[in-house]
Structures are given as C-alpha cells and as structure tokens.
Amino acid sequence: MLKLISLLLPLMIISAHAKTTKEFLKEADETLFRETENEQRAEWVQNNFITDDTTRLTADANARLTEISTRFAKESKKYKGATAEEKRKLYLLLNNLVLPAPKDKKQNEEMTRLQSELESNYGSAKYCVDGKCRELGELEDTLKDSRKPSELLDAWKGWHDNFKTSKQKYQRVVELGNQGARDLGFKDLADVWKSKYDMSTTDYEKNIDRLWTEVKPLYEQLHCYVRGQLNKKYGDSVVSKEGPIPAHLLGNMWAQQWPNIHDLTDVESSHSVDITRLLEDAKYDSKKMVNTGENFYVSLGLQKLPETFYKRSLLDKPRDRDVVCHASAWDIDSKEDVRIKMCIKPNEEDFRTIHHELGHVYYYLAYNKLPFIFNNGANDGFHEGLGDSIQLSLTNQYLKEIKLLKSNDKTAGPDIDYLFKMALEKVAFLPFGLLVDKWRWQVFSGQTKPADYNTSWWKLRRQYQGVMEPVARSADEFDPGAKYHVASFVPYSRYFMAHILQFQFHRALCQAAGQTGPLAECSIYGSKEAGKKLQAMMALGASRPWQDALEAMTGKRDMDATAIRDYFAPLETWLRKKNEGQKCGW
Ligand code: X8Z
Ligand code: ZN
C-alpha cells in the first residue's frame, strides 16, 4: 500500500499542477468573476456610507480580491497559450492590476487598509471655520461662482490643507505596491501602470508625449488668451501678463477644466447658450437629467437601462451622511446590475458628466456577455472617451430637438463662442490629464522622493499647465492628495488619451451618421448607423488589442490629434489673431 502511494504520489502532484491552459483560464475567469462581485458590493456600500466599519470591511474585501488577482497574475506566467484568445487572456491577467499584492499577507492587508482610509478621508474631508463646515461640493461652487480672489483663495486653501496627514499613508501604499510589483516581476508600480497598452512601456510614454506635442500649440493659444482676460479682470497683482496662472482663478478646484470662467472672457457670440439656465427653467431634476442622457443612447439603437439602474443608483447627495461624491459608474455583478453614483446638481457640468458616466454603463452592458477576463474597455482611455464623445454631440441643434432650447431661439449653430466653451473644457484639460500620472510615475519609480512630493507636483503643474500655486505651499503639504484619483489610486493617463480619442470617435461616428459638415456642428443623436458602430466596438470589450478596436471604429490604428485639431481649427485661427502682439507661453 505504502509502496503504491509513494509510486503514485509524484504522478498525483504532477497531475495536480499540470492544469491545461484552458483549465487554468476557466478557473481564473470563474473565480475573478465571483470575487469581483463580492468586492464591488462592499465598495459600493463604503462609497455610499463612509464609516470606520465600512472602510474596514472594504479593505478586507479588497485584500482578498487583490491577493487572488495577484496569484492568477503570477500563475499566468507559467502558460504560453495556444490560441490568440488564450494568449490575450494571459496577457490581461498579468497586466490588469493597479496595486498588486505583496507576497506577505500582512503587508497586503496593511496596503488595502491604508488605501481604504485614504479614499474615506477624501470622501469625508471638510473645511471648517468657527464650527461651520463646507464640503467639497460647496467649495467647488465658490470656485465656480465667486469672482473675489480672497474668497477663491480661501476655498482653494481650505480644501487643499486637508491632506497633509494623507502623505504618510500615501507614501506607505506606494512602498507596499512597489513591493507587490516586484514580487510579480515588474520593476515598480510605474512599470505596472504603463504595461497595459499593448506596447512596451517606453513606447507608451513616447506615444503620450507625442500626442502632447501635437496639441500643445492649441493649448498655448488658449492659455494665452485666458490669461490675458484674467489679467484684465483681476490686474497685475493677482495674475501676471506673462507668468503661469494662479490655480484658484480658473473656476475649478484643480484648474483642470475652465468652462466656469466663460463669463470672464469677451468672445463675441451670436447667441450664447447657457445649459444650466435651460435646465433650471425646464425644472429638470437629477432623474430627468439622467433620463435625458439615457434617451440619447437609446436614440442610437442601444438598449434601455435595466430597471434596477434607477432603483440602485445614487443620484442625489444624501443630507445626513458622508458619501464619496466624485461621479462614478459601477458594474456590480458584471451582468445587468449597473449603477452610477453622483451628487447631481442641476447644472451644465453635471449634465455633461451624466453622459460621461452613461458611456461607462453602456460599455459594461455591451461587453458583459463576454468571458469575464474580457469585461473591460479596449484600454482605459476608450472607457473614458466613449461617453465624452457623446458629449460632443450635445450641440445646440440637439438641444432644440429635445426641446430644452426653444426652436425659435436664434442660435446660429456652433459659432466661435460654442467652440471656445468646448475648448475651456476639452483643451484646457489636456496638460492636467497628462501630468497627474507623470507625477505618479516619478513617485513610483523613486525618481521623486517623499520629501519632494509637493514641490515636484507644482513643478509639473507649471511645466505642463502653466498654472502655479496661488500661495506658497510648504513641502509637507500634500496637494496631489487633494485630487480624487490620487487619493483612490485611479490611474489618470486614461483621461489624457480619452481627450484625444473622443475626437477620433466623434469624427468616425459622424461619418457613419452621414454628416459631412464641420465636426463641431455634428450630433449623432438618432443615428442608428453611428450606434451600430459604437456598439460593435464596445462589444469587443478587451478581447482584442486596442489598436484593432480603434481600426474597427475609425479605420486607423494610432491615436492622433488631427481630429481634435480639426474640430478646433476655426477657434485656433481666432485665438491666434486675438493673441497677436502678446507674449504667449510662461
Ligand atoms: O473622474 C472623472 C469622471 C469619472 S470616471 C467623472 N473624470 C476626470 C476628473 O474628474 O478628474 C472625467 C474627466 C476627468
Ligand atoms: Zn469616467
């Protein structure tokens, strides 16, 4: 008996280990599908109800999922894969992690606890003076509406001063994440984050930098004009004619999008459309705003949202508890249980954001039929760019079609003012979209030491955005931590790509819709042909390299800035004329 077992044992071990690729992928797919749902439910509750307990429960759920995903990532390296599909799945299993678990279980738990705490701290941060506290939403309103530099500065500083204590936690998560990355065979977390794009990490960086050089001339013109206008309004003592723009003057807490200061500029307009006013006049509430967004997608031939979407989403800010208000879209069970979470205000910015979030939701619904490992965008920039490309179709003509704008309203179609407003949103964003991860890549690789976190942040903001700190910031402040995606470890170069890709998508979809006029005047509303094209791309999920998905949609395999430059060409000409004689740059 003993003999037989000792004879069989090595064979048993071999057969226990010798899973075929197919068996391995099946196990990974099923396990990750199940475990992700579990983690998502915990995270949903924490985001909707921030307490010490939900923070802890999410950390534990996250530790479990991270450990399992990291184990599959490691194991995936043992297999080569026979078919293209198998190879693709192995690639995704290895490269899909954001924070890989360190080998040591205790370290993994420490990492996910700190991670959860950072997110909860962000969600519940407030600025209190004499017992009266203001949350982010209220401080953002001040940045948007006030035109008094002292009030703006107060709100800006009040928010940013919250994150000094996050710095140590952040630093420790970076150390632990780097450990996880090394345990998995990567150089560091920066290497992990840049490894998701179907090309080498060096080529990815080169691509991103190339795209920036392609759009920079347009950004510089916009910056130059806006700075001139701000200088006229506030004077040399607040904003200089030649230097970077202080970050509190651009209508947004992070100076990342500038449409809120549209009124400070003197762009001639045949008729400026104020969507906020239209929404107020027509008494749109949050539900009606989301419904209007849904109807846009349905007009393209896409499905109606499942009933549970409205039942389970969070659309309004609760009065009595802390929630993470930063807008997000959720794919809870990777089937039909899709949701969004937003603290919607009846204004233009949120109306646009709703279309962005619904883009995520429709992407989920389209690829949830695929094996779980493929339940993702072609790359994360596609996921972010999809709903944004729909935003480009919210033209004045469209607003008339849905009767938000009266049909006898004398809008002369998209004029310079329309383009200018879009540029304040889309072009102004580009350098910010780029620099957030430039900063993190340097932090992760150790090029930036913890003592230099804040100074290197402001160095990059000056360099890329031409924006500066409105007041001296000491090295122990942690201003990057005042941005949601830093506090919650969401990669950001995806938004930079999205701001290039959405114009490529828009151009291709407009072609499909048979529209031949200027890109800015095109709305694909109601076009089943455009809808088919969009659906076909979304239904690929992550099953093919993103270049294939881009080719299917646009006929081209590269991201390029010709579409965004074409879209804004009339504005660029106008800006160059306005800026004549000015010393642009900073
Ligand atoms: O975070 C978002 C979305 C959710 S995925 C609202 N965005 C970035 C940001 O707010 O910083 C959209 C634009 C950039
Ligand atoms: Zn998004």
CSV table of C-alpha atoms in Angstrom, one decimal, residues 88 92 95-98 196 331 334 360 363-364 366-368 370-383 494 537-544 549:
chain,number,residue,atom,x,y,z
A,88,ARG,CA,-4.9,37.6,-24.9
A,92,LEU,CA,-4.7,40.6,-19.4
A,95,ASN,CA,-1.2,43.3,-16.7
A,96,ASN,CA,-4.6,44.3,-15.4
A,97,LEU,CA,-3.6,45.0,-11.8
A,98,VAL,CA,-3.4,48.5,-10.4
A,196,LYS,CA,-1.5,47.9,-20.1
A,331,ASP,CA,-20.6,47.2,-12.9
A,334,SER,CA,-20.7,42.0,-14.4
A,360,HIS,CA,-19.2,53.6,-18.9
A,363,TYR,CA,-19.8,49.8,-22.3
A,364,TYR,CA,-20.4,47.5,-19.4
A,366,ALA,CA,-22.1,45.6,-24.2
A,367,TYR,CA,-19.2,43.5,-23.0
A,368,ASN,CA,-20.7,41.8,-20.0
A,370,LEU,CA,-18.0,38.1,-22.9
A,371,PRO,CA,-15.9,35.9,-20.7
A,372,PHE,CA,-15.2,37.9,-17.5
A,373,ILE,CA,-11.5,38.4,-18.3
A,374,PHE,CA,-12.6,40.4,-21.4
A,375,ASN,CA,-15.0,42.6,-19.4
A,376,ASN,CA,-13.1,45.8,-19.9
A,377,GLY,CA,-12.6,48.6,-22.4
A,378,ALA,CA,-10.1,48.1,-25.3
A,379,ASN,CA,-8.0,50.2,-23.0
A,380,ASP,CA,-8.9,52.5,-20.1
A,381,GLY,CA,-8.8,55.6,-22.4
A,382,PHE,CA,-11.5,54.0,-24.5
A,383,HIS,CA,-13.7,53.6,-21.5
A,494,ARG,CA,-6.6,57.3,-19.3
A,537,MET,CA,-16.6,48.5,-30.8
A,538,MET,CA,-17.9,48.2,-27.2
A,539,ALA,CA,-18.9,44.6,-27.7
A,540,LEU,CA,-15.3,43.7,-28.4
A,541,GLY,CA,-14.5,44.6,-24.7
A,542,ALA,CA,-10.9,43.9,-24.1
A,543,SER,CA,-10.8,40.8,-26.3
A,544,ARG,CA,-8.5,42.4,-28.9
A,549,ALA,CA,-10.8,48.2,-31.8
